[in-house]
Amino acid sequence: MNTGNKIFLGLPTSLLMAAVTLPCAAQSSVQLTGLLDSGVTYLGNQGGKSNTYVNNGVMRPSTLVLRGNEELGGGTSAIFYLGTMFSLGTGALLGSPGTLFTRESYVGLSNEIGTLSVGMQRDFMFDTLSLNGYSGAFYHGWFGSHQGPFASFGVPYNTQGSIDHDRINGEAVSNAIKFSSKNFSGLSFGALYGFGETAGNMSTSNAVSAGVNYEFGNAGVAAVYSKVKYPGFANGTQGIQNAGLGLKYKFEDLTLASLYTLSNNTLNKARINTLDLTASYRLTAAWNMASTYTYMKGNSVLNGDKANQLAATLSYHFSKSTMIYTSIAHQIASGSKAVARIASAMGPANGTSQTAVTINMQKIF
């Protein structure tokens, strides 16, 4: 998996997916839907030089989705989802080489209790903490997700080492069975198990994830635990552990959110503590302004390196399906040999400071 394997759903109005519905049978539907997102990014320090380039989407990568629903009776439906990501600039697929559906691919059953599905699916660090608006990634996409001066942390799904180390920007688990509950008076929960498919030892290269979210009045609280083992980590016996706790409160036009995550590499014992503090304000029906402060700190394995980052996004919505936005992120790293790197930046800085600015358009169809 590479940087294309991250998904972010953006601002609340961007969660509404316009779809073309094709009738295929009585009480059944197939939808072709997706999102186009691209623009121009200026990176102030990439190896000591500035760079300007067309990006593959900051809020979200461009995505094409085929999904369907068939009512089976008694309140039960059969569902499927096939999603892939691509570069709007080149048309190339984003994600693992040779993979057609790089976002998610699953089939399942859904009723008034919840949805049970099987396939390649994202875990609850993303579903519970980001989709419900606790993380900075919800408000800024890549610029609100987490990387920093921790290249030796060692995430196996990307050569950059620490990009999305707490999985809040969306990492899929292969060969997974997943249950996601409906909302019961503000309470929702779920669990995922990824099969390692190693004969004689089910725990080798497996994955577990569980999350709970409770929203009451204008407030919300959420908690998640995930652990994913990888074949390259001591033959599948070690992996990355993540835990997260989110809090939020919504006033009339102002939303305040906070998120704490702990990421632990059980193989090399590297650990990163991360804190997000976010304020999002609806200026008018069309304009929204959001800002997130992020603090990241590595343990002694990571030389105690730290990063402070500020991200801000101003968006204008022409409609529920079309918007333009501008985002800026500035990161300052500190520690011995610390090198700043904003998530999604084309490359690391040559020192402790890096700034990225982007202007993008997003179209949902």
Tab-separated table of C-alpha atoms in Angstrom:
chain	number	residue	atom	x	y	z
A	1	MET	CA	0.000	0.000	0.000
A	2	ASN	CA	1.231	3.531	-0.687
A	3	THR	CA	-0.072	7.051	-0.136
A	4	GLY	CA	-2.954	6.392	-2.494
A	5	ASN	CA	-4.462	4.005	0.039
A	6	LYS	CA	-5.664	6.813	2.277
A	7	ILE	CA	-9.140	8.181	2.060
A	8	PHE	CA	-10.652	11.254	3.629
A	9	LEU	CA	-14.295	12.279	3.413
A	10	GLY	CA	-13.796	16.015	3.939
A	11	LEU	CA	-16.209	18.565	5.328
A	12	PRO	CA	-19.709	17.546	6.419
A	13	THR	CA	-21.380	18.706	3.208
A	14	SER	CA	-18.832	16.709	1.225
A	15	LEU	CA	-20.139	13.543	2.845
A	16	LEU	CA	-23.248	13.750	0.665
A	17	MET	CA	-22.614	11.615	-2.408
A	18	ALA	CA	-24.690	12.352	-5.484
A	19	ALA	CA	-25.362	9.124	-7.372
A	20	VAL	CA	-26.734	7.796	-10.624
A	21	THR	CA	-29.129	4.975	-9.752
A	22	LEU	CA	-29.579	2.229	-12.313
A	23	PRO	CA	-32.634	-0.021	-11.826
A	24	CYS	CA	-31.615	-3.659	-12.060
A	25	ALA	CA	-34.484	-5.526	-10.344
A	26	ALA	CA	-37.485	-4.939	-8.129
A	27	GLN	CA	-36.416	-3.304	-4.848
A	28	SER	CA	-32.787	-3.291	-5.986
A	29	SER	CA	-30.344	-0.648	-7.150
A	30	VAL	CA	-26.808	-0.237	-8.423
A	31	GLN	CA	-25.103	3.139	-8.046
A	32	LEU	CA	-22.163	4.574	-9.929
A	33	THR	CA	-20.788	7.470	-7.935
A	34	GLY	CA	-17.512	9.139	-7.120
A	35	LEU	CA	-15.527	12.257	-6.446
A	36	LEU	CA	-12.997	14.370	-8.354
A	37	ASP	CA	-10.509	16.429	-6.348
A	38	SER	CA	-7.395	18.159	-7.605
A	39	GLY	CA	-5.571	21.468	-7.579
A	40	VAL	CA	-2.180	23.108	-7.267
A	41	THR	CA	0.068	22.791	-4.215
A	42	TYR	CA	3.042	24.974	-3.310
A	43	LEU	CA	5.586	23.284	-1.045
A	44	GLY	CA	8.007	25.780	0.454
A	45	ASN	CA	10.795	23.409	1.457
A	46	GLN	CA	11.300	20.114	-0.336
A	47	GLY	CA	14.888	19.134	0.242
A	48	GLY	CA	15.807	22.800	0.516
A	49	LYS	CA	13.978	23.968	-2.608
A	50	SER	CA	10.414	25.073	-3.302
A	51	ASN	CA	8.138	22.994	-5.522
A	52	THR	CA	4.792	23.633	-7.208
A	53	TYR	CA	2.785	20.686	-8.510
A	54	VAL	CA	-0.676	19.369	-9.384
A	55	ASN	CA	-1.840	17.251	-6.458
A	56	ASN	CA	-3.954	14.086	-6.352
A	57	GLY	CA	-6.465	15.609	-3.947
A	58	VAL	CA	-5.842	16.995	-0.462
A	59	MET	CA	-9.283	16.668	1.095
A	60	ARG	CA	-9.778	13.366	-0.708
A	61	PRO	CA	-8.230	11.524	-3.631
A	62	SER	CA	-10.343	11.176	-6.758
A	63	THR	CA	-12.509	8.087	-6.390
A	64	LEU	CA	-14.806	5.930	-8.519
A	65	VAL	CA	-17.335	3.761	-6.659
A	66	LEU	CA	-19.764	1.050	-7.745
A	67	ARG	CA	-22.142	-0.045	-5.007
A	68	GLY	CA	-25.445	-1.836	-4.806
A	69	ASN	CA	-28.328	-2.772	-2.565
A	70	GLU	CA	-30.942	-5.519	-2.876
A	71	GLU	CA	-33.851	-5.770	-0.451
A	72	LEU	CA	-34.264	-9.386	0.654
A	73	GLY	CA	-37.323	-8.898	2.845
A	74	GLY	CA	-37.851	-8.688	6.569
A	75	GLY	CA	-35.750	-5.527	6.760
A	76	THR	CA	-32.611	-7.261	5.450
A	77	SER	CA	-30.638	-6.116	2.408
A	78	ALA	CA	-27.700	-7.521	0.480
A	79	ILE	CA	-25.038	-4.888	-0.233
A	80	PHE	CA	-21.778	-4.589	-2.119
A	81	TYR	CA	-19.119	-1.897	-2.548
A	82	LEU	CA	-16.253	-1.622	-5.037
A	83	GLY	CA	-14.149	1.531	-4.884
A	84	THR	CA	-10.934	2.587	-6.572
A	85	MET	CA	-8.773	5.727	-6.432
A	86	PHE	CA	-6.920	7.436	-9.250
A	87	SER	CA	-4.863	10.478	-10.136
A	88	LEU	CA	-6.901	13.125	-11.920
A	89	GLY	CA	-3.692	14.559	-13.342
A	90	THR	CA	-2.413	11.363	-14.980
A	91	GLY	CA	-5.347	8.948	-14.874
A	92	ALA	CA	-3.193	6.353	-13.089
A	93	LEU	CA	-4.583	4.218	-10.288
A	94	LEU	CA	-3.547	5.155	-6.759
A	95	GLY	CA	-2.851	2.353	-4.336
A	96	SER	CA	-1.050	-0.981	-4.282
A	97	PRO	CA	0.409	-1.868	-7.701
A	98	GLY	CA	-1.725	-4.383	-9.550
A	99	THR	CA	-4.782	-3.716	-7.370
A	100	LEU	CA	-8.003	-2.711	-9.119
A	101	PHE	CA	-10.147	-1.722	-6.130
A	102	THR	CA	-7.709	0.302	-4.029
A	103	ARG	CA	-10.222	1.956	-1.691
A	104	GLU	CA	-12.451	-0.825	-0.352
A	105	SER	CA	-14.126	-3.923	-1.765
A	106	TYR	CA	-16.713	-5.902	0.173
A	107	VAL	CA	-20.062	-7.693	0.155
A	108	GLY	CA	-22.451	-8.107	3.072
A	109	LEU	CA	-25.852	-8.052	4.723
A	110	SER	CA	-27.533	-5.113	6.438
A	111	ASN	CA	-30.595	-4.829	8.693
A	112	GLU	CA	-31.954	-2.678	11.520
A	113	ILE	CA	-29.171	-3.856	13.842
A	114	GLY	CA	-26.195	-3.164	11.600
A	115	THR	CA	-24.081	-4.311	8.673
A	116	LEU	CA	-21.961	-7.456	8.461
A	117	SER	CA	-19.498	-7.417	5.566
A	118	VAL	CA	-16.512	-9.353	4.207
A	119	GLY	CA	-13.653	-8.048	2.063
A	120	MET	CA	-10.967	-5.351	2.129
A	121	GLN	CA	-12.219	-2.698	4.570
A	122	ARG	CA	-11.030	0.252	6.630
A	123	ASP	CA	-10.745	-0.170	10.382
A	124	PHE	CA	-12.354	1.908	13.136
A	125	MET	CA	-9.496	4.364	13.657
A	126	PHE	CA	-10.900	5.918	10.486
A	127	ASP	CA	-14.581	4.963	10.706
A	128	THR	CA	-15.121	6.029	14.321
A	129	LEU	CA	-12.617	8.840	14.871
A	130	SER	CA	-12.448	10.550	11.462
A	131	LEU	CA	-15.892	10.023	9.937
A	132	ASN	CA	-17.502	11.292	13.141
A	133	GLY	CA	-15.470	14.520	13.121
A	134	TYR	CA	-12.968	14.053	15.949
A	135	SER	CA	-9.725	14.165	13.941
A	136	GLY	CA	-8.036	17.007	12.107
A	137	ALA	CA	-8.101	14.806	8.991
A	138	PHE	CA	-11.888	15.199	8.873
A	139	TYR	CA	-11.509	18.962	8.392
A	140	HIS	CA	-8.309	19.190	6.297
A	141	GLY	CA	-7.762	15.803	4.669
A	142	TRP	CA	-4.069	15.097	4.176
A	143	PHE	CA	-3.025	18.386	5.785
A	144	GLY	CA	-4.816	17.339	8.977
A	145	SER	CA	-3.451	13.792	9.069
A	146	HIS	CA	-0.235	12.824	10.824
A	147	GLN	CA	3.353	12.221	9.733
A	148	GLY	CA	6.152	14.383	11.150
A	149	PRO	CA	9.877	13.677	11.773
A	150	PHE	CA	9.447	9.972	12.519
A	151	ALA	CA	10.708	8.180	9.388
A	152	SER	CA	12.133	5.321	11.476
A	153	PHE	CA	8.742	4.536	13.080
A	154	GLY	CA	8.324	1.999	10.293
A	155	VAL	CA	4.781	1.768	8.976
A	156	PRO	CA	4.908	-1.082	6.425
A	157	TYR	CA	2.270	0.320	4.071
A	158	ASN	CA	4.419	3.213	2.845
A	159	THR	CA	8.111	3.887	2.311
A	160	GLN	CA	7.808	7.271	4.081
A	161	GLY	CA	7.940	5.467	7.436
A	162	SER	CA	5.396	7.329	9.539
A	163	ILE	CA	2.699	8.698	7.218
A	164	ASP	CA	-0.749	8.141	8.746
A	165	HIS	CA	0.865	6.220	11.609
A	166	ASP	CA	-2.412	6.257	13.561
A	167	ARG	CA	-4.572	5.279	10.546
A	168	ILE	CA	-6.991	8.212	10.894
A	169	ASN	CA	-6.745	9.030	7.188
A	170	GLY	CA	-7.932	5.566	6.183
A	171	GLU	CA	-5.972	2.319	5.924
A	172	ALA	CA	-7.740	-0.760	4.594
A	173	VAL	CA	-7.392	-4.255	6.087
A	174	SER	CA	-7.419	-7.179	3.657
A	175	ASN	CA	-9.416	-10.389	4.146
A	176	ALA	CA	-11.520	-8.805	6.890
A	177	ILE	CA	-14.934	-9.479	8.374
A	178	LYS	CA	-16.537	-6.383	9.879
A	179	PHE	CA	-19.655	-5.485	11.849
A	180	SER	CA	-20.857	-1.869	12.068
A	181	SER	CA	-23.933	-1.169	14.152
A	182	LYS	CA	-26.748	1.216	13.390
A	183	ASN	CA	-27.158	4.306	15.574
A	184	PHE	CA	-29.045	3.457	18.772
A	185	SER	CA	-30.077	6.748	20.404
A	186	GLY	CA	-26.630	8.219	19.742
A	187	LEU	CA	-24.653	5.031	20.395
A	188	SER	CA	-22.857	3.212	17.578
A	189	PHE	CA	-20.119	0.588	17.702
A	190	GLY	CA	-18.322	-2.001	15.611
A	191	ALA	CA	-15.573	-4.569	15.370
A	192	LEU	CA	-13.308	-5.944	12.630
A	193	TYR	CA	-11.160	-9.053	12.315
A	194	GLY	CA	-8.651	-9.519	9.513
A	195	PHE	CA	-7.608	-13.087	8.793
A	196	GLY	CA	-3.861	-13.661	8.489
A	197	GLU	CA	-4.587	-16.871	6.559
A	198	THR	CA	-1.530	-18.701	7.904
A	199	ALA	CA	-2.046	-22.444	8.310
A	200	GLY	CA	-1.758	-23.594	11.893
A	201	ASN	CA	-1.723	-20.147	13.490
A	202	MET	CA	-4.687	-17.808	13.058
A	203	SER	CA	-3.001	-15.005	15.002
A	204	THR	CA	-0.126	-14.653	12.509
A	205	SER	CA	-0.484	-11.537	10.296
A	206	ASN	CA	-4.018	-10.955	11.572
A	207	ALA	CA	-5.790	-7.702	12.463
A	208	VAL	CA	-8.289	-6.612	15.110
A	209	SER	CA	-10.138	-3.327	15.516
A	210	ALA	CA	-13.043	-2.135	17.648
A	211	GLY	CA	-14.646	1.251	18.161
A	212	VAL	CA	-17.496	2.925	19.996
A	213	ASN	CA	-19.034	6.375	19.518
A	214	TYR	CA	-21.645	8.032	21.727
A	215	GLU	CA	-23.241	11.357	20.859
A	216	PHE	CA	-25.595	13.008	23.335
A	217	GLY	CA	-27.092	16.441	22.875
A	218	ASN	CA	-24.374	18.586	21.306
A	219	ALA	CA	-21.504	16.480	22.666
A	220	GLY	CA	-19.726	13.335	21.551
A	221	VAL	CA	-17.115	10.906	22.836
A	222	ALA	CA	-15.411	8.031	21.016
A	223	ALA	CA	-12.786	5.373	21.705
A	224	VAL	CA	-10.980	2.914	19.399
A	225	TYR	CA	-8.357	0.175	19.569
A	226	SER	CA	-6.676	-1.448	16.556
A	227	LYS	CA	-3.759	-3.805	16.010
A	228	VAL	CA	-2.558	-4.958	12.614
A	229	LYS	CA	0.246	-7.517	12.240
A	230	TYR	CA	2.339	-7.704	9.070
A	231	PRO	CA	4.174	-10.613	7.394
A	232	GLY	CA	7.414	-8.599	7.358
A	233	PHE	CA	7.276	-7.998	11.123
A	234	ALA	CA	8.902	-11.067	12.734
A	235	ASN	CA	7.070	-13.407	10.351
A	236	GLY	CA	3.693	-11.908	11.121
A	237	THR	CA	3.908	-12.003	14.909
A	238	GLN	CA	4.387	-8.236	15.385
A	239	GLY	CA	2.695	-5.126	14.021
A	240	ILE	CA	1.332	-1.661	14.708
A	241	GLN	CA	-0.975	-0.948	17.656
A	242	ASN	CA	-3.193	2.143	17.638
A	243	ALA	CA	-5.546	3.567	20.232
A	244	GLY	CA	-7.565	6.754	20.095
A	245	LEU	CA	-9.902	8.846	22.246
A	246	GLY	CA	-12.006	11.669	20.813
A	247	LEU	CA	-14.175	14.417	22.336
A	248	LYS	CA	-16.288	17.059	20.590
A	249	TYR	CA	-18.919	19.679	21.277
A	250	LYS	CA	-21.052	21.577	18.781
A	251	PHE	CA	-22.444	25.037	19.316
A	252	GLU	CA	-24.778	26.626	16.778
A	253	ASP	CA	-22.105	27.322	14.139
A	254	LEU	CA	-18.932	26.361	15.988
A	255	THR	CA	-17.613	22.834	16.476
A	256	LEU	CA	-14.765	22.081	18.887
A	257	ALA	CA	-13.058	18.707	18.649
A	258	SER	CA	-10.066	16.985	20.199
A	259	LEU	CA	-8.344	13.691	19.524
A	260	TYR	CA	-5.557	11.789	21.269
A	261	THR	CA	-3.901	8.811	19.601
A	262	LEU	CA	-1.145	6.442	20.649
A	263	SER	CA	0.743	4.537	17.945
A	264	ASN	CA	3.108	1.711	18.891
A	265	ASN	CA	5.345	-0.419	16.666
A	266	THR	CA	5.581	-3.685	18.609
A	267	LEU	CA	8.626	-4.803	16.595
A	268	ASN	CA	11.041	-1.902	17.097
A	269	LYS	CA	9.241	-0.417	20.152
A	270	ALA	CA	8.860	3.014	18.522
A	271	ARG	CA	5.930	5.010	19.889
A	272	ILE	CA	4.225	8.271	18.868
A	273	ASN	CA	1.767	10.279	20.986
A	274	THR	CA	-0.424	12.645	18.966
A	275	LEU	CA	-2.910	15.332	20.019
A	276	ASP	CA	-5.310	17.245	17.742
A	277	LEU	CA	-7.258	20.354	18.810
A	278	THR	CA	-9.744	21.606	16.201
A	279	ALA	CA	-12.157	24.511	15.806
A	280	SER	CA	-14.496	24.620	12.815
A	281	TYR	CA	-16.813	27.569	12.178
A	282	ARG	CA	-19.632	27.837	9.649
A	283	LEU	CA	-19.323	31.440	8.494
A	284	THR	CA	-22.342	31.340	6.177
A	285	ALA	CA	-24.351	28.666	4.417
A	286	ALA	CA	-21.585	28.483	1.795
A	287	TRP	CA	-18.381	29.393	3.672
A	288	ASN	CA	-16.609	27.319	6.328
A	289	MET	CA	-13.347	27.916	8.189
A	290	ALA	CA	-11.503	25.239	10.171
A	291	SER	CA	-8.180	25.169	12.005
A	292	THR	CA	-6.332	22.330	13.754
A	293	TYR	CA	-3.287	22.387	16.017
A	294	THR	CA	-1.413	19.060	16.183
A	295	TYR	CA	1.313	18.016	18.595
A	296	MET	CA	3.301	14.809	17.966
A	297	LYS	CA	6.031	13.346	20.180
A	298	GLY	CA	8.143	10.236	19.675
A	299	ASN	CA	9.656	8.119	22.422
A	300	SER	CA	13.387	7.436	22.973
A	301	VAL	CA	13.504	4.993	20.038
A	302	LEU	CA	12.565	8.007	17.899
A	303	ASN	CA	15.123	10.219	19.693
A	304	GLY	CA	12.341	12.044	21.516
A	305	ASP	CA	11.671	14.054	18.343
A	306	LYS	CA	8.614	16.311	18.334
A	307	ALA	CA	6.499	18.242	15.860
A	308	ASN	CA	4.063	21.129	16.172
A	309	GLN	CA	1.751	21.656	13.217
A	310	LEU	CA	-0.996	24.126	12.373
A	311	ALA	CA	-3.464	23.515	9.538
A	312	ALA	CA	-6.231	25.806	8.291
A	313	THR	CA	-8.842	25.337	5.563
A	314	LEU	CA	-11.265	27.819	4.040
A	315	SER	CA	-13.933	26.305	1.805
A	316	TYR	CA	-16.695	27.698	-0.376
A	317	HIS	CA	-19.591	25.452	-1.406
A	318	PHE	CA	-21.308	26.316	-4.666
A	319	SER	CA	-23.709	23.448	-3.957
A	320	LYS	CA	-23.849	20.211	-1.938
A	321	SER	CA	-21.690	18.523	-4.574
A	322	THR	CA	-19.246	21.250	-5.696
A	323	MET	CA	-16.754	23.266	-3.670
A	324	ILE	CA	-13.422	25.018	-3.861
A	325	TYR	CA	-11.048	25.185	-0.915
A	326	THR	CA	-7.673	26.500	0.084
A	327	SER	CA	-5.596	24.879	2.811
A	328	ILE	CA	-2.299	25.687	4.482
A	329	ALA	CA	-0.184	23.557	6.806
A	330	HIS	CA	2.956	24.598	8.651
A	331	GLN	CA	5.048	22.156	10.657
A	332	ILE	CA	7.991	22.794	12.973
A	333	ALA	CA	10.000	19.758	14.073
A	334	SER	CA	12.486	19.613	16.929
A	335	GLY	CA	15.005	17.118	18.222
A	336	SER	CA	18.329	15.675	17.148
A	337	LYS	CA	18.406	15.391	13.353
A	338	ALA	CA	14.624	16.011	13.189
A	339	VAL	CA	13.319	16.695	9.678
A	340	ALA	CA	9.854	18.195	9.147
A	341	ARG	CA	7.419	16.468	6.809
A	342	ILE	CA	3.765	17.322	6.276
A	343	ALA	CA	1.573	14.382	5.275
A	344	SER	CA	1.150	14.219	1.465
A	345	ALA	CA	4.132	16.527	0.837
A	346	MET	CA	6.181	15.419	-2.191
A	347	GLY	CA	9.249	15.132	0.017
A	348	PRO	CA	10.683	16.047	3.432
A	349	ALA	CA	12.226	19.403	4.274
A	350	ASN	CA	15.981	19.777	4.586
A	351	GLY	CA	15.491	21.062	8.119
A	352	THR	CA	12.964	21.526	10.878
A	353	SER	CA	10.348	23.646	9.081
A	354	GLN	CA	7.990	22.966	6.183
A	355	THR	CA	4.972	24.826	4.757
A	356	ALA	CA	2.435	23.645	2.174
A	357	VAL	CA	-0.365	25.666	0.559
A	358	THR	CA	-2.993	24.332	-1.829
A	359	ILE	CA	-5.958	25.571	-3.863
A	360	ASN	CA	-8.304	22.787	-4.992
A	361	MET	CA	-11.695	22.089	-6.523
A	362	GLN	CA	-13.818	19.118	-5.507
A	363	LYS	CA	-16.780	17.700	-7.442
A	364	ILE	CA	-18.985	14.877	-6.209
A	365	PHE	CA	-21.055	12.991	-8.778
